[in-house]
Short mmCIF file of C-alpha atoms in Angstrom, two decimals:
data_model
loop_
_atom_site.label_atom_id
_atom_site.label_comp_id
_atom_site.label_asym_id
_atom_site.label_seq_id
_atom_site.Cartn_x
_atom_site.Cartn_y
_atom_site.Cartn_z
CA MET A 1 -23.60 29.95 -22.30
CA SER A 2 -21.80 33.60 -21.67
CA VAL A 3 -19.23 33.83 -24.41
CA ARG A 4 -15.85 34.60 -23.70
CA VAL A 5 -13.44 35.01 -26.59
CA ARG A 6 -9.71 35.88 -27.33
CA PHE A 7 -7.81 37.54 -29.91
CA ALA A 8 -4.19 36.45 -29.56
CA PRO A 9 -1.79 37.94 -32.10
CA SER A 10 1.92 37.82 -32.18
CA PRO A 11 3.29 40.75 -32.05
CA THR A 12 5.90 40.22 -34.84
CA GLY A 13 4.86 42.67 -37.52
CA ALA A 14 1.88 44.82 -38.41
CA LEU A 15 -1.56 43.37 -38.58
CA HIS A 16 -3.07 42.57 -41.79
CA MET A 17 -6.72 42.09 -42.95
CA GLY A 18 -6.56 38.21 -42.34
CA ASN A 19 -5.43 39.02 -38.50
CA ILE A 20 -8.16 41.81 -38.28
CA ARG A 21 -10.87 39.58 -39.89
CA LEU A 22 -10.34 37.03 -36.78
CA ALA A 23 -10.34 40.33 -34.38
CA VAL A 24 -13.49 41.36 -35.77
CA ILE A 25 -15.45 38.09 -35.77
CA ASN A 26 -14.27 37.36 -32.46
CA PHE A 27 -15.34 40.92 -31.18
CA LEU A 28 -19.04 40.28 -32.92
CA LEU A 29 -19.26 36.71 -31.43
CA ALA A 30 -18.63 38.32 -28.18
CA GLY A 31 -21.68 40.73 -28.81
CA GLY A 32 -19.11 43.86 -28.65
CA ASP A 33 -18.75 43.72 -25.04
CA PRO A 34 -15.00 44.38 -23.84
CA GLY A 35 -15.66 42.15 -20.78
CA ARG A 36 -15.84 39.29 -22.98
CA PHE A 37 -13.04 39.85 -25.46
CA VAL A 38 -9.53 39.15 -23.96
CA LEU A 39 -6.61 40.51 -25.89
CA ARG A 40 -3.57 38.11 -25.55
CA TYR A 41 -0.31 39.04 -26.91
CA ASP A 42 1.73 35.56 -27.99
CA ASP A 43 5.10 37.12 -27.63
CA THR A 44 7.07 34.08 -26.52
CA ASP A 45 9.29 34.72 -29.55
CA GLN A 46 11.07 37.45 -27.79
CA GLU A 47 13.43 38.04 -30.73
CA ARG A 48 11.08 39.10 -33.22
CA SER A 49 8.26 40.26 -30.77
CA LYS A 50 8.97 44.24 -30.71
CA PRO A 51 7.23 46.91 -28.65
CA GLU A 52 6.17 48.97 -31.60
CA PHE A 53 4.15 45.95 -32.84
CA ILE A 54 2.29 45.93 -29.54
CA GLU A 55 1.46 49.71 -29.88
CA GLY A 56 0.74 49.01 -33.61
CA ILE A 57 -1.93 46.11 -32.82
CA ALA A 58 -3.46 48.12 -29.90
CA ARG A 59 -3.93 51.21 -32.16
CA ASP A 60 -5.34 49.43 -35.11
CA LEU A 61 -7.83 47.55 -32.78
CA ARG A 62 -9.18 51.00 -30.90
CA TRP A 63 -9.43 52.56 -34.57
CA LEU A 64 -11.67 49.89 -35.26
CA GLY A 65 -13.74 50.46 -32.10
CA ILE A 66 -12.73 47.19 -30.68
CA GLU A 67 -12.09 47.54 -26.78
CA TRP A 68 -11.07 45.07 -24.23
CA LYS A 69 -10.94 44.89 -20.33
CA GLN A 70 -8.05 42.45 -19.99
CA GLU A 71 -4.98 42.32 -21.65
CA PHE A 72 -2.21 39.45 -21.21
CA PHE A 73 1.14 38.99 -22.51
CA GLN A 74 2.50 35.25 -22.51
CA SER A 75 5.96 36.11 -21.96
CA ARG A 76 4.80 37.15 -18.19
CA ARG A 77 3.10 33.82 -17.75
CA LEU A 78 5.72 31.46 -18.11
CA ASP A 79 5.29 30.18 -14.38
CA LEU A 80 2.06 28.71 -15.65
CA TYR A 81 3.37 27.20 -18.49
CA MET A 82 6.18 25.36 -16.68
CA GLN A 83 3.38 24.14 -14.14
CA ALA A 84 1.69 22.48 -16.70
CA ARG A 85 5.14 21.13 -18.12
CA ASP A 86 5.82 19.59 -14.92
CA ARG A 87 2.50 18.04 -14.49
CA LEU A 88 2.35 16.64 -18.02
CA ILE A 89 5.87 15.36 -17.22
CA ALA A 90 4.73 13.38 -14.20
CA ASP A 91 1.49 11.99 -15.92
CA GLY A 92 4.03 10.92 -18.85
CA ARG A 93 2.59 12.97 -21.63
CA LEU A 94 5.76 14.97 -22.12
CA TYR A 95 8.85 13.00 -22.86
CA PRO A 96 12.19 14.36 -23.90
CA CYS A 97 13.80 13.66 -27.57
CA TYR A 98 17.28 14.14 -28.61
CA GLU A 99 17.03 13.77 -32.52
CA THR A 100 18.75 16.56 -34.76
CA PRO A 101 16.65 17.98 -37.47
CA GLU A 102 18.82 15.81 -39.91
CA GLU A 103 18.27 12.75 -38.07
CA LEU A 104 14.60 13.83 -38.04
CA GLU A 105 14.33 13.96 -41.80
CA TYR A 106 15.90 10.97 -42.43
CA MET A 107 13.27 9.20 -40.11
CA ARG A 108 10.53 11.01 -42.23
CA ASN A 109 12.06 9.75 -45.51
CA ARG A 110 12.25 6.40 -44.37
CA GLN A 111 8.75 6.17 -43.25
CA ARG A 112 7.57 7.36 -46.62
CA ALA A 113 9.62 4.88 -48.43
CA ARG A 114 7.60 2.34 -46.11
CA GLY A 115 4.41 3.72 -47.05
CA LEU A 116 3.83 4.98 -43.70
CA PRO A 117 2.76 8.57 -42.34
CA PRO A 118 5.86 10.46 -41.90
CA VAL A 119 5.28 11.11 -37.77
CA TYR A 120 7.67 10.69 -35.39
CA ASP A 121 8.20 7.09 -34.28
CA ARG A 122 8.52 7.80 -30.76
CA SER A 123 12.19 6.26 -30.31
CA ALA A 124 13.01 8.43 -27.86
CA LEU A 125 10.48 6.53 -25.49
CA ALA A 126 12.79 3.63 -25.49
CA LEU A 127 15.84 5.52 -24.13
CA THR A 128 17.24 4.52 -20.90
CA SER A 129 18.56 6.75 -18.35
CA GLU A 130 21.91 6.14 -19.29
CA GLN A 131 21.52 6.74 -22.77
CA LYS A 132 19.77 10.03 -21.86
CA GLU A 133 22.79 10.89 -19.94
CA THR A 134 25.47 9.90 -22.64
CA LEU A 135 23.64 11.78 -25.17
CA GLU A 136 23.58 15.09 -22.68
CA GLN A 137 27.28 14.74 -22.11
CA GLN A 138 27.55 14.81 -25.82
CA GLY A 139 26.15 18.44 -25.72
CA ARG A 140 23.04 17.26 -26.89
CA ARG A 141 19.82 19.18 -25.19
CA PRO A 142 15.94 17.71 -25.38
CA HIS A 143 13.17 19.10 -26.95
CA TRP A 144 9.97 17.81 -25.49
CA ARG A 145 7.33 16.16 -27.26
CA PHE A 146 3.51 15.82 -26.12
CA ARG A 147 2.38 12.11 -26.30
CA LEU A 148 -1.00 11.45 -28.16
CA ASP A 149 -3.22 9.09 -26.87
CA PRO A 150 -4.32 6.35 -29.66
CA GLY A 151 -7.67 6.88 -31.13
CA GLU A 152 -10.05 8.96 -32.89
CA ILE A 153 -9.97 12.86 -32.07
CA ARG A 154 -13.47 14.39 -32.66
CA TRP A 155 -15.21 17.68 -32.38
CA THR A 156 -18.02 19.62 -34.13
CA ASP A 157 -16.43 22.62 -35.61
CA LEU A 158 -18.73 25.61 -36.04
CA VAL A 159 -17.97 26.37 -39.48
CA ARG A 160 -16.64 23.07 -40.62
CA GLY A 161 -18.86 20.53 -38.92
CA GLU A 162 -17.53 17.40 -37.80
CA CYS A 163 -13.99 17.03 -37.63
CA VAL A 164 -12.20 13.60 -36.97
CA TYR A 165 -8.63 12.93 -36.88
CA ASN A 166 -6.97 9.51 -36.36
CA ALA A 167 -3.95 10.23 -33.63
CA ALA A 168 -1.95 7.43 -35.35
CA HIS A 169 -1.61 9.74 -38.24
CA LEU A 170 -0.33 12.66 -36.33
CA ALA A 171 2.97 13.16 -35.00
CA ASP A 172 3.74 14.00 -31.30
CA PRO A 173 4.37 17.70 -31.59
CA VAL A 174 7.22 19.32 -30.17
CA VAL A 175 5.90 21.72 -27.26
CA ILE A 176 9.27 22.90 -25.92
CA ARG A 177 12.60 23.69 -27.69
CA GLU A 178 16.11 22.65 -27.01
CA ASP A 179 16.50 25.79 -25.08
CA GLY A 180 13.80 25.46 -22.79
CA SER A 181 11.40 28.15 -24.65
CA PHE A 182 7.87 27.15 -25.36
CA LEU A 183 6.28 26.81 -28.95
CA TYR A 184 2.77 27.93 -29.41
CA LEU A 185 0.39 24.97 -28.75
CA LEU A 186 1.03 24.27 -24.86
CA PRO A 187 0.65 27.93 -23.54
CA SER A 188 -2.31 28.54 -25.62
CA VAL A 189 -4.27 25.83 -24.02
CA VAL A 190 -2.80 26.63 -20.65
CA ASP A 191 -4.13 30.47 -21.18
CA ASP A 192 -7.59 29.32 -22.69
CA VAL A 193 -8.08 27.19 -19.52
CA ALA A 194 -7.04 29.88 -17.22
CA MET A 195 -8.97 32.78 -19.01
CA GLY A 196 -12.07 30.48 -19.25
CA ILE A 197 -12.10 30.98 -22.96
CA THR A 198 -15.40 29.47 -24.23
CA HIS A 199 -15.12 29.89 -28.09
CA VAL A 200 -11.55 29.55 -30.09
CA VAL A 201 -12.16 31.27 -33.41
CA ARG A 202 -9.00 31.04 -35.89
CA GLY A 203 -7.96 30.19 -39.24
CA GLU A 204 -8.21 26.95 -41.01
CA ASP A 205 -4.53 26.54 -40.81
CA HIS A 206 -4.81 25.29 -37.20
CA VAL A 207 -7.10 22.48 -37.56
CA THR A 208 -4.80 19.95 -36.96
CA ASN A 209 -3.38 21.94 -34.23
CA THR A 210 -6.90 21.86 -32.75
CA ALA A 211 -6.84 18.01 -32.88
CA VAL A 212 -3.47 17.94 -30.69
CA GLN A 213 -4.68 20.76 -28.31
CA ILE A 214 -8.01 18.85 -27.74
CA GLN A 215 -5.88 16.19 -25.99
CA MET A 216 -3.89 18.74 -24.10
CA PHE A 217 -7.29 20.47 -23.02
CA HIS A 218 -8.12 16.62 -21.57
CA ALA A 219 -4.68 16.12 -20.09
CA LEU A 220 -4.81 19.32 -18.06
CA GLY A 221 -8.40 18.58 -16.98
CA GLY A 222 -9.60 21.94 -18.72
CA LYS A 223 -13.19 22.50 -20.14
CA LEU A 224 -12.92 22.39 -23.89
CA PRO A 225 -13.86 25.37 -26.03
CA ALA A 226 -15.98 25.56 -28.74
CA PHE A 227 -13.81 25.74 -32.03
CA ALA A 228 -14.54 27.70 -35.52
CA HIS A 229 -11.90 27.36 -38.24
CA LEU A 230 -12.63 29.99 -41.09
CA PRO A 231 -10.96 29.54 -44.53
CA LEU A 232 -7.93 32.07 -44.94
CA LEU A 233 -8.38 35.00 -46.65
CA VAL A 234 -6.82 35.92 -50.20
CA GLY A 235 -6.22 39.10 -51.84
CA ALA A 236 -7.85 40.22 -54.95
CA ASP A 237 -4.79 38.63 -56.91
CA GLY A 238 -5.39 35.32 -55.15
CA HIS A 239 -2.16 35.48 -52.90
CA LYS A 240 -2.08 34.71 -49.48
CA LEU A 241 -2.12 37.78 -47.00
CA SER A 242 0.92 38.28 -45.30
CA LYS A 243 1.74 40.87 -42.43
CA ARG A 244 5.37 40.71 -43.10
CA SER A 245 4.75 42.15 -46.70
CA GLY A 246 2.42 44.53 -45.03
CA SER A 247 -0.30 43.47 -47.61
CA LEU A 248 -3.61 45.35 -47.01
CA SER A 249 -2.26 46.51 -43.46
CA VAL A 250 -4.75 48.28 -41.15
CA ALA A 251 -2.32 51.25 -41.03
CA GLU A 252 -2.26 51.78 -45.09
CA LEU A 253 -6.08 51.38 -45.20
CA ARG A 254 -6.62 54.21 -42.20
CA ASP A 255 -4.18 56.30 -44.21
CA LYS A 256 -6.29 56.04 -47.41
CA GLY A 257 -9.43 57.22 -45.67
CA VAL A 258 -10.94 53.65 -45.24
CA GLU A 259 -14.01 53.75 -42.49
CA PRO A 260 -13.77 51.28 -39.65
CA LEU A 261 -17.59 50.57 -40.24
CA ALA A 262 -16.71 49.38 -43.89
CA VAL A 263 -13.87 47.09 -42.28
CA HIS A 264 -16.58 45.58 -40.02
CA ALA A 265 -19.21 45.48 -42.61
CA LEU A 266 -17.09 43.65 -45.33
CA LEU A 267 -15.17 41.32 -42.73
CA ALA A 268 -18.23 40.48 -40.73
CA ARG A 269 -20.08 38.94 -44.00
CA LEU A 270 -17.11 37.93 -46.41
CA GLY A 271 -17.31 34.26 -46.91
CA SER A 272 -20.55 33.75 -45.58
CA SER A 273 -24.38 33.62 -47.17
CA GLU A 274 -25.06 37.22 -46.18
CA ALA A 275 -24.64 40.06 -48.21
CA VAL A 276 -21.91 42.71 -47.78
CA GLU A 277 -23.72 46.02 -47.19
CA PRO A 278 -22.53 49.33 -45.37
CA VAL A 279 -24.12 49.71 -41.81
CA GLN A 280 -23.94 52.96 -39.74
CA ASP A 281 -23.91 51.05 -36.68
CA VAL A 282 -21.74 47.86 -35.41
CA GLN A 283 -24.99 46.86 -33.55
CA VAL A 284 -26.39 45.86 -36.80
CA LEU A 285 -23.77 43.35 -37.41
CA ILE A 286 -23.78 41.91 -33.56
CA GLN A 287 -27.37 41.30 -33.88
CA GLY A 288 -27.95 37.83 -34.95
CA PHE A 289 -24.02 37.16 -35.73
CA ASP A 290 -23.85 33.49 -36.49
CA LEU A 291 -20.78 31.57 -37.28
CA GLY A 292 -22.72 28.75 -39.24
CA ARG A 293 -23.26 31.14 -41.92
CA PHE A 294 -19.67 30.95 -43.13
CA GLY A 295 -18.64 28.40 -45.77
CA ARG A 296 -15.80 26.58 -46.66
CA GLY A 297 -14.86 28.40 -49.77
CA THR A 298 -11.57 30.94 -49.87
CA PRO A 299 -12.85 34.22 -49.39
CA ARG A 300 -11.28 36.88 -51.88
CA LEU A 301 -10.47 40.54 -50.18
CA ASP A 302 -10.50 43.38 -52.70
CA GLU A 303 -9.38 46.75 -51.33
CA ALA A 304 -11.75 48.16 -54.00
CA ASP A 305 -14.92 46.94 -51.82
CA LEU A 306 -13.74 48.63 -48.86
CA MET A 307 -13.13 51.78 -50.80
CA ARG A 308 -16.95 51.37 -52.16
CA LEU A 309 -18.38 50.74 -48.53
CA THR A 310 -16.48 53.67 -47.60
CA GLU A 311 -17.88 55.78 -50.00
CA LYS A 312 -21.71 54.56 -49.40
CA LEU A 313 -20.72 55.18 -45.57
CA VAL A 314 -19.64 58.86 -46.12
CA HIS A 315 -22.28 59.48 -48.28
CA GLY A 316 -24.75 58.87 -45.49
CA MET A 317 -22.88 60.61 -42.81
CA GLY A 318 -24.66 63.77 -41.05
CA TRP A 319 -22.82 67.00 -40.13
CA ASP A 320 -22.69 65.67 -36.55
CA GLN A 321 -20.57 63.02 -37.71
CA VAL A 322 -17.84 64.58 -39.55
CA ALA A 323 -17.75 67.91 -37.78
CA GLN A 324 -14.65 67.21 -35.32
CA ARG A 325 -12.96 65.08 -38.11
CA LEU A 326 -13.25 68.20 -40.64
CA ARG A 327 -11.64 70.64 -37.93
CA SER A 328 -8.75 68.27 -37.44
CA LEU A 329 -8.17 68.34 -41.08
CA GLY A 330 -7.86 72.02 -40.54
CA CYS A 331 -11.32 73.00 -41.91
CA ASP A 332 -11.98 75.43 -39.25
CA LEU A 333 -14.48 77.38 -41.49
CA ALA A 334 -16.46 74.51 -42.67
CA ASP A 335 -20.11 74.12 -41.47
CA GLU A 336 -23.37 72.00 -42.52
CA SER A 337 -24.07 73.81 -45.90
CA PHE A 338 -20.03 73.02 -46.73
CA TRP A 339 -20.71 69.28 -45.78
CA LEU A 340 -23.99 68.74 -47.72
CA ALA A 341 -22.42 70.78 -50.61
CA VAL A 342 -19.29 68.35 -51.18
CA ARG A 343 -20.61 65.29 -49.45
CA PRO A 344 -21.75 63.84 -52.82
CA ASN A 345 -18.59 64.32 -54.52
CA VAL A 346 -16.07 62.55 -52.20
CA GLN A 347 -15.37 59.05 -51.35
CA THR A 348 -13.82 59.76 -48.02
CA VAL A 349 -13.91 62.36 -45.48
CA ALA A 350 -10.37 63.54 -46.24
CA ASP A 351 -11.57 63.85 -49.97
CA THR A 352 -13.50 67.39 -48.49
CA LEU A 353 -10.03 69.11 -48.02
CA PRO A 354 -9.43 70.16 -51.53
CA TRP A 355 -12.88 71.32 -51.91
CA TYR A 356 -12.27 73.44 -48.70
CA ARG A 357 -9.34 74.94 -50.20
CA ILE A 358 -11.05 75.80 -53.03
CA LEU A 359 -13.64 77.50 -51.33
CA HIS A 360 -11.78 79.44 -48.59
CA GLY A 361 -8.22 79.20 -50.14
CA PRO A 362 -6.52 81.24 -52.64
CA MET A 363 -6.77 80.01 -56.08
CA VAL A 364 -5.52 80.82 -59.47
CA PRO A 365 -8.76 80.51 -61.82
CA VAL A 366 -8.83 78.86 -65.18
CA CYS A 367 -9.95 81.66 -67.76
CA GLU A 368 -10.93 80.08 -71.11
CA ASP A 369 -12.58 83.26 -72.38
CA ALA A 370 -11.60 86.56 -70.39
CA ALA A 371 -14.21 88.49 -72.19
CA PHE A 372 -17.29 86.20 -71.56
CA LEU A 373 -16.37 86.01 -67.89
CA VAL A 374 -16.07 89.80 -67.22
CA LYS A 375 -19.49 90.00 -69.07
CA ALA A 376 -21.17 87.20 -66.83
CA ALA A 377 -19.52 89.07 -63.59
CA SER A 378 -21.55 92.26 -64.56
CA LEU A 379 -24.51 90.47 -64.48
CA LEU A 380 -24.03 88.68 -61.11
CA PRO A 381 -26.99 89.56 -58.71
CA PRO A 382 -26.72 91.46 -55.54
CA GLU A 383 -26.52 89.03 -52.35
CA PRO A 384 -28.11 87.26 -50.15
CA TRP A 385 -27.89 84.26 -52.45
CA ASP A 386 -29.15 80.76 -52.07
CA GLU A 387 -29.42 77.86 -54.20
CA LYS A 388 -31.96 79.49 -56.76
CA THR A 389 -29.09 82.09 -57.64
CA TRP A 390 -27.30 80.06 -59.96
CA LYS A 391 -30.19 79.23 -62.37
CA GLN A 392 -31.11 82.89 -62.34
CA TRP A 393 -27.76 84.17 -63.10
CA THR A 394 -27.06 81.64 -65.91
CA GLY A 395 -30.26 82.51 -67.27
CA VAL A 396 -29.32 86.05 -67.43
CA VAL A 397 -25.84 85.43 -68.87
CA SER A 398 -27.30 83.11 -71.45
CA ALA A 399 -29.89 85.39 -72.49
CA GLN A 400 -27.04 88.28 -72.95
CA THR A 401 -24.38 85.97 -74.60
CA GLY A 402 -26.29 83.65 -76.40
CA ARG A 403 -24.50 80.69 -74.84
CA LYS A 404 -25.90 77.68 -73.91
CA GLY A 405 -24.91 73.99 -72.30
CA LYS A 406 -21.44 73.41 -71.90
CA ALA A 407 -20.44 76.27 -73.91
CA LEU A 408 -22.25 78.38 -70.83
CA PHE A 409 -21.44 76.50 -67.82
CA MET A 410 -18.00 75.09 -68.26
CA PRO A 411 -15.80 78.55 -68.63
CA LEU A 412 -17.68 79.66 -65.35
CA ARG A 413 -16.88 76.20 -63.68
CA LEU A 414 -13.46 76.47 -64.43
CA ALA A 415 -12.92 80.07 -63.44
CA LEU A 416 -14.74 79.68 -60.23
CA THR A 417 -13.21 76.15 -59.11
CA GLY A 418 -10.39 75.46 -61.38
CA LEU A 419 -11.75 72.09 -62.03
CA GLY A 420 -14.17 70.93 -64.81
CA HIS A 421 -16.13 68.43 -62.50
CA GLY A 422 -17.41 68.84 -58.95
CA PRO A 423 -20.23 69.65 -56.91
CA GLU A 424 -23.33 71.43 -58.13
CA LEU A 425 -22.54 74.98 -58.69
CA LYS A 426 -25.70 75.70 -57.43
CA VAL A 427 -24.86 74.85 -54.05
CA LEU A 428 -21.20 76.02 -54.42
CA LEU A 429 -21.91 79.73 -55.55
CA PRO A 430 -23.56 80.77 -52.16
CA LEU A 431 -20.78 79.14 -50.26
CA LEU A 432 -17.96 81.18 -52.42
CA GLY A 433 -19.80 84.70 -51.85
CA ARG A 434 -20.18 87.47 -54.57
CA GLY A 435 -16.74 89.11 -53.50
CA ARG A 436 -14.58 85.72 -54.27
CA VAL A 437 -16.84 84.89 -57.49
CA LEU A 438 -16.13 88.55 -58.70
CA GLN A 439 -12.59 88.17 -57.88
CA ARG A 440 -12.41 84.81 -60.08
CA LEU A 441 -14.25 85.80 -62.75
CA GLY A 442 -11.78 88.88 -63.27
CA CYS A 443 -9.34 86.36 -63.55
CA ALA A 444 -7.25 87.86 -60.55
CA ALA A 445 -5.08 85.43 -58.55
#
């Protein structure tokens, strides 16, 4: 069966890693094919849905390399939902209810006191036309519920296995508010049917919704998709991720230099039986991707894991992979020798910028022993230089001054780079060049 999935975010805030996990897994399940990955904005909440959030979602997905050929907005598909509403009303599956929130809470408390499930008692089904008219004359407007058929609701979840719900223990869900606007449940089913969605992958907080929506699929004559409900991610502190708090937002990770492939590598396998490891091509993750390898335990997302994966990825990058990115950072004079020199000492691509400035920009040297530095400068060999020059030069300096180890190397490193750590000086020395080295050994600003 050809897989067709959808990622359906609500544009009411920035995406956090819990949302992005679903996007990544849907993308991998679709084989990375933009034609089988549908982006659908669940934007029926017009008050909280904002254009800037829509733009941000698209930007985050494209940064991850996730593309799509079809994009839908639920706010533009209301006619379809109204057609489904009318059909379900005609079939007796939607019915109007007039209770206030206070009356519903009283009803639930009464049922709990009697040892019954706190579900809606369907009292609205007994209202006569006259009673409904009276309620509306009093200013009440109906909300509409979907009437569940009795019996068991079963499906085989691709993550959770066999799932069984007794419809008697579920409340008939509200699908249309008093103001006529639609809640999530019905539009989602209408769209999944219309768009030919074959697999619905979402968080385990939707499991009960799935039981209800299965009956909606049947009531509308739609083909039932396969369902997969993943455990919700928590942060390293064990707290739930939230897009409203901006916890681990994609924009934040992007600004910190996290690599998109690090996000893919972690989210594709976090909570599964497979080891999380860096990959240089997303196709490695796509090949053999299997939802059945995910477990039921709560996965813990640690930003430090993303940074470790990013560092490993960066350390494996060739010059052709970073050349344009370094240009965009302003490293116009950077070349392959520069990248290979600093690559082992950076965690992100952007970490190369300080080293570029050290090599090519003005710098105030750290002079611990001016006399020693002047002596070392007098012993500098002529150019051309290569990686053997450092050993040859420091060997002569050591013989002339009697210095060894840290006493020999640290003053030179501080004078040449201003730092007590960094890339090997044997690779930095040729990049600095004789003129710049003499200037810094002379402690000239």
